[in-house]
Short mmCIF file of C-alpha atoms in Angstrom, two decimals:
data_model
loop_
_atom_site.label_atom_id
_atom_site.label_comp_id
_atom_site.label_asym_id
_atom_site.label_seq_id
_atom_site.Cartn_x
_atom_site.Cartn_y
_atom_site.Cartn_z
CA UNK M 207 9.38 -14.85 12.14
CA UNK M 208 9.84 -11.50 13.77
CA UNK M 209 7.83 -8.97 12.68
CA UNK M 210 10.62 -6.27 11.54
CA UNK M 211 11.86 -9.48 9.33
CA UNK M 212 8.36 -10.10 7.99
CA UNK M 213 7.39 -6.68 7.11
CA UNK M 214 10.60 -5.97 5.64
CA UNK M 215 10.69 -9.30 3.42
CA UNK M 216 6.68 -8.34 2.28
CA UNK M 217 7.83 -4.89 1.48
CA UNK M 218 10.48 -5.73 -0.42
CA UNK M 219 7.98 -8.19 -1.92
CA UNK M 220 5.27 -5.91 -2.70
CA UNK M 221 7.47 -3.16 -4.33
CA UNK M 222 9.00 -5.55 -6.57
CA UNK M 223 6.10 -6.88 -8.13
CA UNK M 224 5.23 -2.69 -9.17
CA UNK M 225 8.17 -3.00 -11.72
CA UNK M 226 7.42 -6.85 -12.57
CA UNK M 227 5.14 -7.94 -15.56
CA UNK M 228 1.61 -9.59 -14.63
CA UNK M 229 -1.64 -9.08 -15.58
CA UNK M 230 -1.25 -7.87 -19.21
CA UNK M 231 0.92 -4.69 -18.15
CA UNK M 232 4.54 -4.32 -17.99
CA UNK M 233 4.41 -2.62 -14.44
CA UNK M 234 2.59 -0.19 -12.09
CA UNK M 235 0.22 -0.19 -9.40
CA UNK M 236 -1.65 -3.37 -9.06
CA UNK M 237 -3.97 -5.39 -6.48
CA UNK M 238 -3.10 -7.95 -4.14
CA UNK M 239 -6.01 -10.21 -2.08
CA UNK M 240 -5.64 -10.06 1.48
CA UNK M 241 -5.71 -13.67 1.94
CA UNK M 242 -2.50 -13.56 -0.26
CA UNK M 243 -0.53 -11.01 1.75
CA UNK M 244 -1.35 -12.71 4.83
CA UNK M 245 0.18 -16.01 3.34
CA UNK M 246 3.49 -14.26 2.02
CA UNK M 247 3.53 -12.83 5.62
CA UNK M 248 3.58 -16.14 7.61
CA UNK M 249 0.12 -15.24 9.05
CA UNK M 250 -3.27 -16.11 10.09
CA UNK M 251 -4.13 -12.92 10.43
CA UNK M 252 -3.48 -8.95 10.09
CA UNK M 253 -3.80 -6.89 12.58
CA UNK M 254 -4.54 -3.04 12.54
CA UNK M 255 -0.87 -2.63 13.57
CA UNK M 256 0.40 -4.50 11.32
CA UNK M 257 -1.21 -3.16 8.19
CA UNK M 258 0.22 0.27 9.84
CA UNK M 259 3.53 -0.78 9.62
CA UNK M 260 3.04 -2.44 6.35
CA UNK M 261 1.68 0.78 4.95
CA UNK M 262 4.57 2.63 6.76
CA UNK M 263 7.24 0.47 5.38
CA UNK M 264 6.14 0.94 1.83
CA UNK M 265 5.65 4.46 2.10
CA UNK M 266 8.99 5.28 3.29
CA UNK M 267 9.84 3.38 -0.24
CA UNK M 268 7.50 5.74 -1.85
CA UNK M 269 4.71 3.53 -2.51
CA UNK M 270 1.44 3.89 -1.43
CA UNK M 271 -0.68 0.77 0.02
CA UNK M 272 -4.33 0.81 0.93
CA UNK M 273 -6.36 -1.60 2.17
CA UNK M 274 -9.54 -1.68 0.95
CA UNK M 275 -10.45 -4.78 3.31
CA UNK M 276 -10.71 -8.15 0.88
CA UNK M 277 -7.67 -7.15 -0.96
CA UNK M 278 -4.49 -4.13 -0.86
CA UNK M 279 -3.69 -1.73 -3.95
CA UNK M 280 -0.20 -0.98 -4.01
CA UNK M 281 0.86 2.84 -6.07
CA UNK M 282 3.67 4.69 -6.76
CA UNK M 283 3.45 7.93 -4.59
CA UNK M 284 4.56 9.67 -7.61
CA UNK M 285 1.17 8.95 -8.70
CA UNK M 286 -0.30 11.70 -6.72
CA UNK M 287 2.13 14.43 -7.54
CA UNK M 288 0.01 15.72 -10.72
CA UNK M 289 -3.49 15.68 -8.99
CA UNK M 290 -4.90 19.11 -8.64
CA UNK M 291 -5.28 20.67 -4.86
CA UNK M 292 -7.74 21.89 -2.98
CA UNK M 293 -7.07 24.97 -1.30
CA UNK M 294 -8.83 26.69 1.84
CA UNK M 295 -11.37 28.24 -0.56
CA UNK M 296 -12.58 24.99 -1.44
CA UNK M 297 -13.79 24.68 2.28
CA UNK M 298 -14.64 28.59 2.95
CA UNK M 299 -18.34 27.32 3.20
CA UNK M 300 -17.96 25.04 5.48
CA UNK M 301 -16.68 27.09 8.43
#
């Protein structure tokens, strides 16, 4: 399978199970095994490109994946709107 098709086909994948029920919850951000996501994707293997374009693909959704090696968390980047900032006084010390 070509890799556009593949990454699109996962994506659409991976955002639909956000709004699905599994797991005792009735939707949100969830983890996925590795081994799994290379299945769904047709392959042996995934390279550092191809989690990039994974990851790119499901941001430009607005969903966040990260891959934490052994398995992926998938978020809504609404998730992160609410979390406080840190400003350039945070890091006055440091320069």
């Amino acid at each position: 399978m070509k890799k556009k098709i593949w990454i699109d086909t996962l994506t659409d994948r991976l955002v639909g199970l956000y709004a699905e029920r599994f797991g005792g919850k009735d939707n949100g951000r969830y983890r996925v095994a590795a081994k799994s996501v290379r299945d769904a994707a047709g392959r042996s293997r995934l390279y550092e490109d191809d989690v990039q374009d994974l990851t790119r693909a499901m941001c430009e959704r607005g969903y966040i994946l990260i891959d934490m090696d052994s398995f992926f968390v998938v978020m809504s980047a609404n998730s992160f709107v609410n979390y406080r900032r840190a400003n350039d006084h945070c890091f006055e010390d440091l320069t």
